[in-house]
PDB file of C-alpha atoms in Angstrom:
ATOM      1  CA  MET A  21    -173.357 -81.190 -68.168  1.00  0.00           C
ATOM      2  CA  THR A  22    -174.414 -83.331 -65.235  1.00  0.00           C
ATOM      3  CA  VAL A  23    -172.372 -86.456 -64.568  1.00  0.00           C
ATOM      4  CA  GLY A  24    -173.290 -89.303 -62.243  1.00  0.00           C
ATOM      5  CA  ILE A  25    -170.505 -91.475 -60.831  1.00  0.00           C
ATOM      6  CA  ALA A  26    -170.854 -94.769 -58.984  1.00  0.00           C
ATOM      7  CA  GLY A  27    -167.693 -95.539 -57.034  1.00  0.00           C
ATOM      8  CA  LEU A  28    -165.139 -92.980 -55.840  1.00  0.00           C
ATOM      9  CA  GLY A  29    -161.913 -94.945 -55.933  1.00  0.00           C
ATOM     10  CA  LEU A  30    -158.965 -93.954 -58.089  1.00  0.00           C
ATOM     11  CA  ILE A  31    -160.924 -94.089 -61.364  1.00  0.00           C
ATOM     12  CA  GLY A  32    -164.256 -92.699 -60.193  1.00  0.00           C
ATOM     13  CA  GLY A  33    -162.554 -90.086 -58.042  1.00  0.00           C
ATOM     14  CA  SER A  34    -160.393 -88.942 -60.944  1.00  0.00           C
ATOM     15  CA  PHE A  35    -163.455 -88.608 -63.173  1.00  0.00           C
ATOM     16  CA  ALA A  36    -165.180 -86.597 -60.427  1.00  0.00           C
ATOM     17  CA  LYS A  37    -162.232 -84.215 -60.131  1.00  0.00           C
ATOM     18  CA  ALA A  38    -161.861 -83.861 -63.911  1.00  0.00           C
ATOM     19  CA  TYR A  39    -165.517 -83.003 -64.496  1.00  0.00           C
ATOM     20  CA  SER A  40    -165.770 -80.798 -61.438  1.00  0.00           C
ATOM     21  CA  GLU A  41    -162.690 -78.787 -62.414  1.00  0.00           C
ATOM     22  CA  ALA A  42    -164.143 -78.409 -65.922  1.00  0.00           C
ATOM     23  CA  GLY A  43    -167.214 -76.754 -64.409  1.00  0.00           C
ATOM     24  CA  HIS A  44    -169.700 -79.597 -64.658  1.00  0.00           C
ATOM     25  CA  ALA A  45    -172.123 -80.812 -61.986  1.00  0.00           C
ATOM     26  CA  VAL A  46    -170.993 -84.094 -60.391  1.00  0.00           C
ATOM     27  CA  LEU A  47    -173.367 -86.447 -58.586  1.00  0.00           C
ATOM     28  CA  ALA A  48    -171.814 -89.506 -56.972  1.00  0.00           C
ATOM     29  CA  THR A  49    -172.365 -92.464 -54.701  1.00  0.00           C
ATOM     30  CA  ASP A  50    -170.061 -94.881 -52.902  1.00  0.00           C
ATOM     31  CA  ILE A  51    -170.596 -97.664 -50.379  1.00  0.00           C
ATOM     32  CA  ASP A  52    -167.909 -95.947 -48.285  1.00  0.00           C
ATOM     33  CA  THR A  53    -169.860 -93.009 -46.895  1.00  0.00           C
ATOM     34  CA  SER A  54    -166.704 -91.385 -45.546  1.00  0.00           C
ATOM     35  CA  ALA A  55    -165.175 -91.342 -49.053  1.00  0.00           C
ATOM     36  CA  LEU A  56    -168.343 -89.751 -50.415  1.00  0.00           C
ATOM     37  CA  ALA A  57    -168.365 -87.159 -47.631  1.00  0.00           C
ATOM     38  CA  PHE A  58    -164.705 -86.311 -48.239  1.00  0.00           C
ATOM     39  CA  ALA A  59    -165.281 -86.008 -51.987  1.00  0.00           C
ATOM     40  CA  GLN A  60    -168.141 -83.595 -51.327  1.00  0.00           C
ATOM     41  CA  LEU A  61    -166.065 -81.629 -48.825  1.00  0.00           C
ATOM     42  CA  SER A  62    -163.225 -81.334 -51.351  1.00  0.00           C
ATOM     43  CA  GLY A  63    -165.606 -79.985 -53.992  1.00  0.00           C
ATOM     44  CA  ALA A  64    -165.140 -82.859 -56.435  1.00  0.00           C
ATOM     45  CA  VAL A  65    -168.735 -84.027 -55.833  1.00  0.00           C
ATOM     46  CA  HIS A  66    -171.660 -81.657 -55.553  1.00  0.00           C
ATOM     47  CA  ARG A  67    -174.524 -83.963 -54.617  1.00  0.00           C
ATOM     48  CA  THR A  68    -175.244 -87.604 -53.867  1.00  0.00           C
ATOM     49  CA  LEU A  69    -176.367 -89.709 -56.841  1.00  0.00           C
ATOM     50  CA  THR A  70    -179.772 -91.273 -56.106  1.00  0.00           C
ATOM     51  CA  LYS A  71    -182.698 -92.959 -57.805  1.00  0.00           C
ATOM     52  CA  ASP A  72    -184.467 -89.618 -57.771  1.00  0.00           C
ATOM     53  CA  ASN A  73    -181.828 -87.668 -59.724  1.00  0.00           C
ATOM     54  CA  ILE A  74    -180.021 -90.217 -61.914  1.00  0.00           C
ATOM     55  CA  ALA A  75    -182.368 -89.525 -64.842  1.00  0.00           C
ATOM     56  CA  ALA A  76    -181.191 -85.899 -64.843  1.00  0.00           C
ATOM     57  CA  CYS A  77    -177.639 -86.952 -65.694  1.00  0.00           C
ATOM     58  CA  ASP A  78    -176.201 -86.687 -69.187  1.00  0.00           C
ATOM     59  CA  LEU A  79    -173.594 -89.339 -68.420  1.00  0.00           C
ATOM     60  CA  VAL A  80    -173.374 -92.051 -65.767  1.00  0.00           C
ATOM     61  CA  LEU A  81    -169.952 -93.609 -65.132  1.00  0.00           C
ATOM     62  CA  ILE A  82    -169.887 -96.876 -63.170  1.00  0.00           C
ATOM     63  CA  CYS A  83    -166.449 -97.212 -61.583  1.00  0.00           C
ATOM     64  CA  VAL A  84    -166.751-100.316 -59.410  1.00  0.00           C
ATOM     65  CA  TYR A  85    -165.961-104.041 -59.723  1.00  0.00           C
ATOM     66  CA  PRO A  86    -167.831-105.976 -62.458  1.00  0.00           C
ATOM     67  CA  ALA A  87    -170.287-107.741 -60.142  1.00  0.00           C
ATOM     68  CA  ALA A  88    -171.032-104.482 -58.329  1.00  0.00           C
ATOM     69  CA  ALA A  89    -171.483-102.690 -61.666  1.00  0.00           C
ATOM     70  CA  LEU A  90    -174.189-105.152 -62.665  1.00  0.00           C
ATOM     71  CA  SER A  91    -175.872-104.789 -59.269  1.00  0.00           C
ATOM     72  CA  PHE A  92    -175.849-101.008 -59.669  1.00  0.00           C
ATOM     73  CA  MET A  93    -177.439-101.191 -63.122  1.00  0.00           C
ATOM     74  CA  LYS A  94    -180.042-103.653 -61.881  1.00  0.00           C
ATOM     75  CA  ASP A  95    -180.969-101.456 -58.914  1.00  0.00           C
ATOM     76  CA  MET A  96    -180.924 -98.179 -60.853  1.00  0.00           C
ATOM     77  CA  GLY A  97    -182.236 -99.528 -64.160  1.00  0.00           C
ATOM     78  CA  PRO A  98    -185.895 -98.598 -63.628  1.00  0.00           C
ATOM     79  CA  TYR A  99    -184.935 -95.012 -62.777  1.00  0.00           C
ATOM     80  CA  ILE A 100    -182.287 -94.134 -65.394  1.00  0.00           C
ATOM     81  CA  GLY A 101    -184.592 -93.339 -68.304  1.00  0.00           C
ATOM     82  CA  LYS A 102    -183.610 -92.516 -71.867  1.00  0.00           C
ATOM     83  CA  GLY A 103    -181.578 -89.368 -71.165  1.00  0.00           C
ATOM     84  CA  PRO A 104    -178.244 -90.541 -69.729  1.00  0.00           C
ATOM     85  CA  ILE A 105    -175.601 -92.645 -71.472  1.00  0.00           C
ATOM     86  CA  VAL A 106    -174.345 -95.262 -69.021  1.00  0.00           C
ATOM     87  CA  ILE A 107    -170.717 -96.399 -69.303  1.00  0.00           C
ATOM     88  CA  ASP A 108    -169.090 -98.935 -67.019  1.00  0.00           C
ATOM     89  CA  CYS A 109    -165.334 -98.627 -66.451  1.00  0.00           C
ATOM     90  CA  CYS A 110    -164.567-102.201 -65.397  1.00  0.00           C
ATOM     91  CA  GLY A 111    -161.272-103.912 -66.178  1.00  0.00           C
ATOM     92  CA  THR A 112    -162.916-106.903 -67.866  1.00  0.00           C
ATOM     93  CA  LYS A 113    -165.794-106.685 -70.270  1.00  0.00           C
ATOM     94  CA  ARG A 114    -167.482-109.956 -71.253  1.00  0.00           C
ATOM     95  CA  GLU A 115    -169.571-110.544 -68.125  1.00  0.00           C
ATOM     96  CA  VAL A 116    -170.451-106.920 -67.429  1.00  0.00           C
ATOM     97  CA  VAL A 117    -171.246-106.088 -71.066  1.00  0.00           C
ATOM     98  CA  THR A 118    -173.488-109.134 -71.502  1.00  0.00           C
ATOM     99  CA  GLY A 119    -175.385-108.287 -68.339  1.00  0.00           C
ATOM    100  CA  GLY A 120    -175.371-104.546 -68.980  1.00  0.00           C
ATOM    101  CA  MET A 121    -176.772-104.889 -72.493  1.00  0.00           C
ATOM    102  CA  ALA A 122    -179.566-107.128 -71.193  1.00  0.00           C
ATOM    103  CA  LEU A 123    -180.458-104.689 -68.424  1.00  0.00           C
ATOM    104  CA  ALA A 124    -180.360-101.739 -70.841  1.00  0.00           C
ATOM    105  CA  LYS A 125    -182.801-103.552 -73.117  1.00  0.00           C
ATOM    106  CA  GLU A 126    -185.064-104.445 -70.201  1.00  0.00           C
ATOM    107  CA  TYR A 127    -185.225-100.947 -68.731  1.00  0.00           C
ATOM    108  CA  GLY A 128    -184.752 -98.845 -71.865  1.00  0.00           C
ATOM    109  CA  PHE A 129    -181.544 -96.982 -71.068  1.00  0.00           C
ATOM    110  CA  THR A 130    -178.438 -96.584 -73.263  1.00  0.00           C
ATOM    111  CA  TYR A 131    -175.451 -98.617 -72.066  1.00  0.00           C
ATOM    112  CA  VAL A 132    -171.914 -98.818 -73.426  1.00  0.00           C
ATOM    113  CA  GLY A 133    -168.995-100.849 -72.110  1.00  0.00           C
ATOM    114  CA  GLY A 134    -165.862 -98.870 -71.395  1.00  0.00           C
ATOM    115  CA  HIS A 135    -162.352 -99.165 -69.992  1.00  0.00           C
ATOM    116  CA  PRO A 136    -160.138 -96.113 -69.394  1.00  0.00           C
ATOM    117  CA  MET A 137    -156.568 -97.268 -69.980  1.00  0.00           C
ATOM    118  CA  ALA A 138    -155.031 -95.290 -67.149  1.00  0.00           C
ATOM    119  CA  GLY A 139    -154.231 -95.802 -63.505  1.00  0.00           C
ATOM    120  CA  THR A 140    -151.528 -96.084 -60.886  1.00  0.00           C
ATOM    121  CA  GLN A 141    -150.421 -98.740 -58.417  1.00  0.00           C
ATOM    122  CA  TYR A 142    -152.440 -96.940 -55.741  1.00  0.00           C
ATOM    123  CA  SER A 143    -156.167 -97.097 -55.042  1.00  0.00           C
ATOM    124  CA  GLY A 144    -158.694 -94.885 -53.335  1.00  0.00           C
ATOM    125  CA  PHE A 145    -160.044 -91.359 -53.673  1.00  0.00           C
ATOM    126  CA  LYS A 146    -157.025 -89.789 -51.980  1.00  0.00           C
ATOM    127  CA  TYR A 147    -154.876 -90.787 -54.971  1.00  0.00           C
ATOM    128  CA  ALA A 148    -157.386 -89.553 -57.565  1.00  0.00           C
ATOM    129  CA  ARG A 149    -156.332 -86.670 -59.777  1.00  0.00           C
ATOM    130  CA  ALA A 150    -158.081 -84.619 -62.427  1.00  0.00           C
ATOM    131  CA  ASN A 151    -155.447 -85.286 -65.102  1.00  0.00           C
ATOM    132  CA  LEU A 152    -155.275 -89.081 -64.689  1.00  0.00           C
ATOM    133  CA  PHE A 153    -156.896 -89.677 -68.096  1.00  0.00           C
ATOM    134  CA  LYS A 154    -155.169 -86.862 -69.989  1.00  0.00           C
ATOM    135  CA  ASN A 155    -153.760 -88.266 -73.263  1.00  0.00           C
ATOM    136  CA  ALA A 156    -154.723 -91.829 -72.247  1.00  0.00           C
ATOM    137  CA  PRO A 157    -156.629 -94.283 -74.476  1.00  0.00           C
ATOM    138  CA  MET A 158    -160.263 -95.152 -73.822  1.00  0.00           C
ATOM    139  CA  VAL A 159    -161.723 -98.484 -74.935  1.00  0.00           C
ATOM    140  CA  ILE A 160    -165.388 -98.515 -75.946  1.00  0.00           C
ATOM    141  CA  VAL A 161    -167.644-101.569 -76.386  1.00  0.00           C
ATOM    142  CA  PRO A 162    -170.841-100.216 -77.982  1.00  0.00           C
ATOM    143  CA  PRO A 163    -174.112-102.087 -78.570  1.00  0.00           C
ATOM    144  CA  THR A 164    -173.606-101.615 -82.333  1.00  0.00           C
ATOM    145  CA  PHE A 165    -170.561-100.568 -84.322  1.00  0.00           C
ATOM    146  CA  ASP A 166    -172.261 -98.442 -86.973  1.00  0.00           C
ATOM    147  CA  ASP A 167    -174.011 -95.896 -84.737  1.00  0.00           C
ATOM    148  CA  ILE A 168    -171.852 -92.875 -85.533  1.00  0.00           C
ATOM    149  CA  LEU A 169    -174.160 -90.509 -83.663  1.00  0.00           C
ATOM    150  CA  LEU A 170    -173.794 -92.539 -80.457  1.00  0.00           C
ATOM    151  CA  LEU A 171    -170.004 -92.752 -80.749  1.00  0.00           C
ATOM    152  CA  THR A 172    -169.794 -89.017 -81.422  1.00  0.00           C
ATOM    153  CA  ARG A 173    -171.971 -88.325 -78.394  1.00  0.00           C
ATOM    154  CA  ILE A 174    -169.776 -90.557 -76.214  1.00  0.00           C
ATOM    155  CA  LYS A 175    -166.660 -88.631 -77.258  1.00  0.00           C
ATOM    156  CA  GLU A 176    -168.389 -85.338 -76.487  1.00  0.00           C
ATOM    157  CA  LEU A 177    -169.466 -86.532 -73.056  1.00  0.00           C
ATOM    158  CA  LEU A 178    -166.012 -87.904 -72.200  1.00  0.00           C
ATOM    159  CA  ALA A 179    -164.117 -84.875 -73.544  1.00  0.00           C
ATOM    160  CA  PRO A 180    -163.570 -83.259 -70.106  1.00  0.00           C
ATOM    161  CA  ALA A 181    -161.555 -86.314 -69.022  1.00  0.00           C
ATOM    162  CA  GLY A 182    -158.947 -85.586 -71.714  1.00  0.00           C
ATOM    163  CA  PHE A 183    -158.644 -88.950 -73.465  1.00  0.00           C
ATOM    164  CA  ALA A 184    -156.309 -88.837 -76.475  1.00  0.00           C
ATOM    165  CA  ARG A 185    -157.877 -91.615 -78.534  1.00  0.00           C
ATOM    166  CA  TYR A 186    -160.673 -94.155 -78.539  1.00  0.00           C
ATOM    167  CA  SER A 187    -160.592 -97.840 -79.474  1.00  0.00           C
ATOM    168  CA  VAL A 188    -163.897 -99.435 -80.432  1.00  0.00           C
ATOM    169  CA  THR A 189    -163.929-103.203 -79.999  1.00  0.00           C
ATOM    170  CA  THR A 190    -165.865-106.222 -78.760  1.00  0.00           C
ATOM    171  CA  ALA A 191    -165.938-107.461 -75.181  1.00  0.00           C
ATOM    172  CA  GLU A 192    -164.234-110.673 -76.315  1.00  0.00           C
ATOM    173  CA  LYS A 193    -161.340-108.879 -78.019  1.00  0.00           C
ATOM    174  CA  HIS A 194    -160.934-106.481 -75.116  1.00  0.00           C
ATOM    175  CA  ASP A 195    -160.553-109.307 -72.614  1.00  0.00           C
ATOM    176  CA  GLU A 196    -158.124-111.191 -74.842  1.00  0.00           C
ATOM    177  CA  MET A 197    -155.888-108.121 -75.169  1.00  0.00           C
ATOM    178  CA  ILE A 198    -156.137-106.994 -71.545  1.00  0.00           C
ATOM    179  CA  ALA A 199    -155.013-110.426 -70.330  1.00  0.00           C
ATOM    180  CA  PHE A 200    -151.674-109.732 -72.024  1.00  0.00           C
ATOM    181  CA  THR A 201    -151.231-105.973 -71.683  1.00  0.00           C
ATOM    182  CA  SER A 202    -152.374-105.617 -68.068  1.00  0.00           C
ATOM    183  CA  GLN A 203    -153.299-108.735 -66.127  1.00  0.00           C
ATOM    184  CA  LEU A 204    -150.221-110.785 -67.000  1.00  0.00           C
ATOM    185  CA  ALA A 205    -147.987-107.859 -66.009  1.00  0.00           C
ATOM    186  CA  HIS A 206    -149.694-107.669 -62.612  1.00  0.00           C
ATOM    187  CA  VAL A 207    -149.275-111.414 -62.004  1.00  0.00           C
ATOM    188  CA  VAL A 208    -145.598-111.355 -63.008  1.00  0.00           C
ATOM    189  CA  SER A 209    -144.845-108.291 -60.888  1.00  0.00           C
ATOM    190  CA  ASN A 210    -146.671-109.759 -57.914  1.00  0.00           C
ATOM    191  CA  ALA A 211    -144.815-113.070 -58.191  1.00  0.00           C
ATOM    192  CA  TYR A 212    -141.418-111.454 -58.855  1.00  0.00           C
ATOM    193  CA  ILE A 213    -141.416-109.472 -55.599  1.00  0.00           C
ATOM    194  CA  LYS A 214    -141.869-112.685 -53.574  1.00  0.00           C
ATOM    195  CA  SER A 215    -138.219-113.665 -54.064  1.00  0.00           C
ATOM    196  CA  PRO A 216    -136.359-113.880 -50.722  1.00  0.00           C
ATOM    197  CA  THR A 217    -133.677-111.702 -52.325  1.00  0.00           C
ATOM    198  CA  ALA A 218    -136.105-108.766 -52.581  1.00  0.00           C
ATOM    199  CA  GLY A 219    -135.615-107.915 -48.923  1.00  0.00           C
ATOM    200  CA  ALA A 220    -132.013-106.886 -49.587  1.00  0.00           C
ATOM    201  CA  HIS A 221    -132.554-104.968 -52.835  1.00  0.00           C
ATOM    202  CA  LYS A 222    -131.783-101.466 -51.530  1.00  0.00           C
ATOM    203  CA  GLY A 223    -128.499-100.196 -52.912  1.00  0.00           C
ATOM    204  CA  PHE A 224    -128.595-102.746 -55.720  1.00  0.00           C
ATOM    205  CA  SER A 225    -131.780-101.778 -57.574  1.00  0.00           C
ATOM    206  CA  ALA A 226    -132.563 -99.109 -60.127  1.00  0.00           C
ATOM    207  CA  GLY A 227    -134.941 -98.655 -63.071  1.00  0.00           C
ATOM    208  CA  SER A 228    -135.401-102.307 -63.974  1.00  0.00           C
ATOM    209  CA  TYR A 229    -136.447-103.223 -60.447  1.00  0.00           C
ATOM    210  CA  LYS A 230    -138.829-100.269 -60.210  1.00  0.00           C
ATOM    211  CA  ASP A 231    -140.405-101.089 -63.582  1.00  0.00           C
ATOM    212  CA  MET A 232    -140.892-104.741 -62.665  1.00  0.00           C
ATOM    213  CA  THR A 233    -142.347-104.179 -59.200  1.00  0.00           C
ATOM    214  CA  ARG A 234    -144.499-101.046 -59.610  1.00  0.00           C
ATOM    215  CA  VAL A 235    -147.792-102.863 -60.144  1.00  0.00           C
ATOM    216  CA  ALA A 236    -147.083-105.458 -57.442  1.00  0.00           C
ATOM    217  CA  TRP A 237    -148.539-102.740 -55.209  1.00  0.00           C
ATOM    218  CA  LEU A 238    -152.107-103.511 -56.232  1.00  0.00           C
ATOM    219  CA  ASN A 239    -155.604-103.841 -54.839  1.00  0.00           C
ATOM    220  CA  PRO A 240    -155.766-107.596 -54.049  1.00  0.00           C
ATOM    221  CA  GLN A 241    -159.564-107.907 -53.929  1.00  0.00           C
ATOM    222  CA  MET A 242    -160.114-106.075 -57.214  1.00  0.00           C
ATOM    223  CA  TRP A 243    -157.417-107.890 -59.165  1.00  0.00           C
ATOM    224  CA  ALA A 244    -158.420-111.302 -57.795  1.00  0.00           C
ATOM    225  CA  GLU A 245    -161.931-110.705 -59.167  1.00  0.00           C
ATOM    226  CA  LEU A 246    -160.641-109.456 -62.515  1.00  0.00           C
ATOM    227  CA  PHE A 247    -158.309-112.453 -62.873  1.00  0.00           C
ATOM    228  CA  LEU A 248    -161.188-114.844 -62.220  1.00  0.00           C
ATOM    229  CA  ASP A 249    -163.463-113.037 -64.690  1.00  0.00           C
ATOM    230  CA  ASN A 250    -160.807-113.431 -67.386  1.00  0.00           C
ATOM    231  CA  LYS A 251    -159.133-116.650 -66.334  1.00  0.00           C
ATOM    232  CA  ASP A 252    -159.307-118.371 -69.723  1.00  0.00           C
ATOM    233  CA  TYR A 253    -157.301-115.683 -71.512  1.00  0.00           C
ATOM    234  CA  LEU A 254    -155.015-115.059 -68.544  1.00  0.00           C
ATOM    235  CA  ILE A 255    -154.155-118.744 -68.119  1.00  0.00           C
ATOM    236  CA  LYS A 256    -153.347-118.904 -71.835  1.00  0.00           C
ATOM    237  CA  GLU A 257    -150.900-116.009 -71.464  1.00  0.00           C
ATOM    238  CA  LEU A 258    -149.379-117.547 -68.330  1.00  0.00           C
ATOM    239  CA  ASP A 259    -148.823-120.839 -70.164  1.00  0.00           C
ATOM    240  CA  ILE A 260    -147.008-119.000 -72.980  1.00  0.00           C
ATOM    241  CA  LEU A 261    -144.841-117.107 -70.491  1.00  0.00           C
ATOM    242  CA  ILE A 262    -143.959-120.216 -68.486  1.00  0.00           C
ATOM    243  CA  GLU A 263    -143.063-122.076 -71.676  1.00  0.00           C
ATOM    244  CA  ASN A 264    -140.720-119.277 -72.698  1.00  0.00           C
ATOM    245  CA  LEU A 265    -139.155-118.966 -69.248  1.00  0.00           C
ATOM    246  CA  VAL A 266    -138.348-122.676 -69.271  1.00  0.00           C
ATOM    247  CA  LYS A 267    -136.428-122.166 -72.530  1.00  0.00           C
ATOM    248  CA  TYR A 268    -134.221-119.540 -70.887  1.00  0.00           C
ATOM    249  CA  LYS A 269    -133.672-121.732 -67.834  1.00  0.00           C
ATOM    250  CA  ASP A 270    -132.826-124.803 -69.920  1.00  0.00           C
ATOM    251  CA  ALA A 271    -130.290-122.832 -71.958  1.00  0.00           C
ATOM    252  CA  MET A 272    -128.543-121.699 -68.773  1.00  0.00           C
ATOM    253  CA  VAL A 273    -128.584-125.144 -67.173  1.00  0.00           C
ATOM    254  CA  ALA A 274    -127.009-126.563 -70.352  1.00  0.00           C
ATOM    255  CA  ASP A 275    -124.438-123.733 -70.600  1.00  0.00           C
ATOM    256  CA  ASP A 276    -125.774-123.235 -74.120  1.00  0.00           C
ATOM    257  CA  GLU A 277    -124.518-119.798 -75.080  1.00  0.00           C
ATOM    258  CA  ALA A 278    -125.811-119.934 -78.654  1.00  0.00           C
ATOM    259  CA  THR A 279    -129.379-120.589 -77.493  1.00  0.00           C
ATOM    260  CA  ARG A 280    -129.166-117.875 -74.845  1.00  0.00           C
ATOM    261  CA  VAL A 281    -128.041-115.328 -77.407  1.00  0.00           C
ATOM    262  CA  SER A 282    -130.709-116.477 -79.852  1.00  0.00           C
ATOM    263  CA  LEU A 283    -133.509-116.213 -77.268  1.00  0.00           C
ATOM    264  CA  LEU A 284    -132.455-112.706 -76.252  1.00  0.00           C
ATOM    265  CA  ALA A 285    -132.057-111.567 -79.851  1.00  0.00           C
ATOM    266  CA  GLU A 286    -135.488-112.932 -80.779  1.00  0.00           C
ATOM    267  CA  ALA A 287    -137.147-110.994 -77.968  1.00  0.00           C
ATOM    268  CA  LYS A 288    -135.279-107.788 -78.816  1.00  0.00           C
ATOM    269  CA  ALA A 289    -136.397-108.082 -82.437  1.00  0.00           C
ATOM    270  CA  ARG A 290    -139.974-108.788 -81.311  1.00  0.00           C
ATOM    271  CA  LYS A 291    -139.966-105.666 -79.140  1.00  0.00           C
ATOM    272  CA  GLU A 292    -138.810-103.562 -82.094  1.00  0.00           C
ATOM    273  CA  GLU A 293    -141.454-105.180 -84.274  1.00  0.00           C
ATOM    274  CA  VAL A 294    -144.431-104.554 -82.011  1.00  0.00           C
ATOM    275  CA  ASP A 295    -143.445-101.177 -80.511  1.00  0.00           C
ATOM    276  CA  GLY A 296    -141.003 -99.674 -83.006  1.00  0.00           C
ATOM    277  CA  ARG A 297    -137.606 -98.317 -82.086  1.00  0.00           C
TER     278      ARG A 297
END
């Protein structure tokens, strides 16, 4: 198999290492020429991905920000051809899928929206690892939902990454869910660490602190763009959170023990309901 990868950050770099270690040919490109050179030196990338060789790929993974993903498809569109399946790996889907589907129709290539549900708080090729996606979920936004042959082919092409399961959905539903499961958590973590008390946490912090602050160590430029792309759903989730936080605060201000207990018990029961014990 020959795989083309646009972007060699954490996600693209991890795909490159996974496919390379599995014995497949990896072609890649990145605006950071030093990252591309290092990836080639390390053996994760075999050749540079260009307009001249992209049509020879079986799979093209676009692992850059949404706006850059659309620019890549627009620039490469005339050269992709009917052979490769193109999958973007952006964190939001509505804008990139709408544009990607239009470009695929214009230039005649096969495009599918995607989002690997894996990552760390770090970014860049140096943190990439071949097993990043092992047993992780992969979200797919296909052009149609009844093309079993296409979905089967996608699973075959992505097999070297090691995904455990696939969710097939719409761009709209993806963005609604990701606002809650990922983006809200990043906002909360980022805001939480701004407390003046944080500077004195050493010796007083354990698992709860680590869990709450892990994703505060994020890529500001990337997440700022993703938040803006999905601001309607994210603002909705923030409004719900703020409303709930006010209830906890009001119960403490009023010394209302019954309400405090009730609020905590409700959330515990909700956690058991949605995740199981």
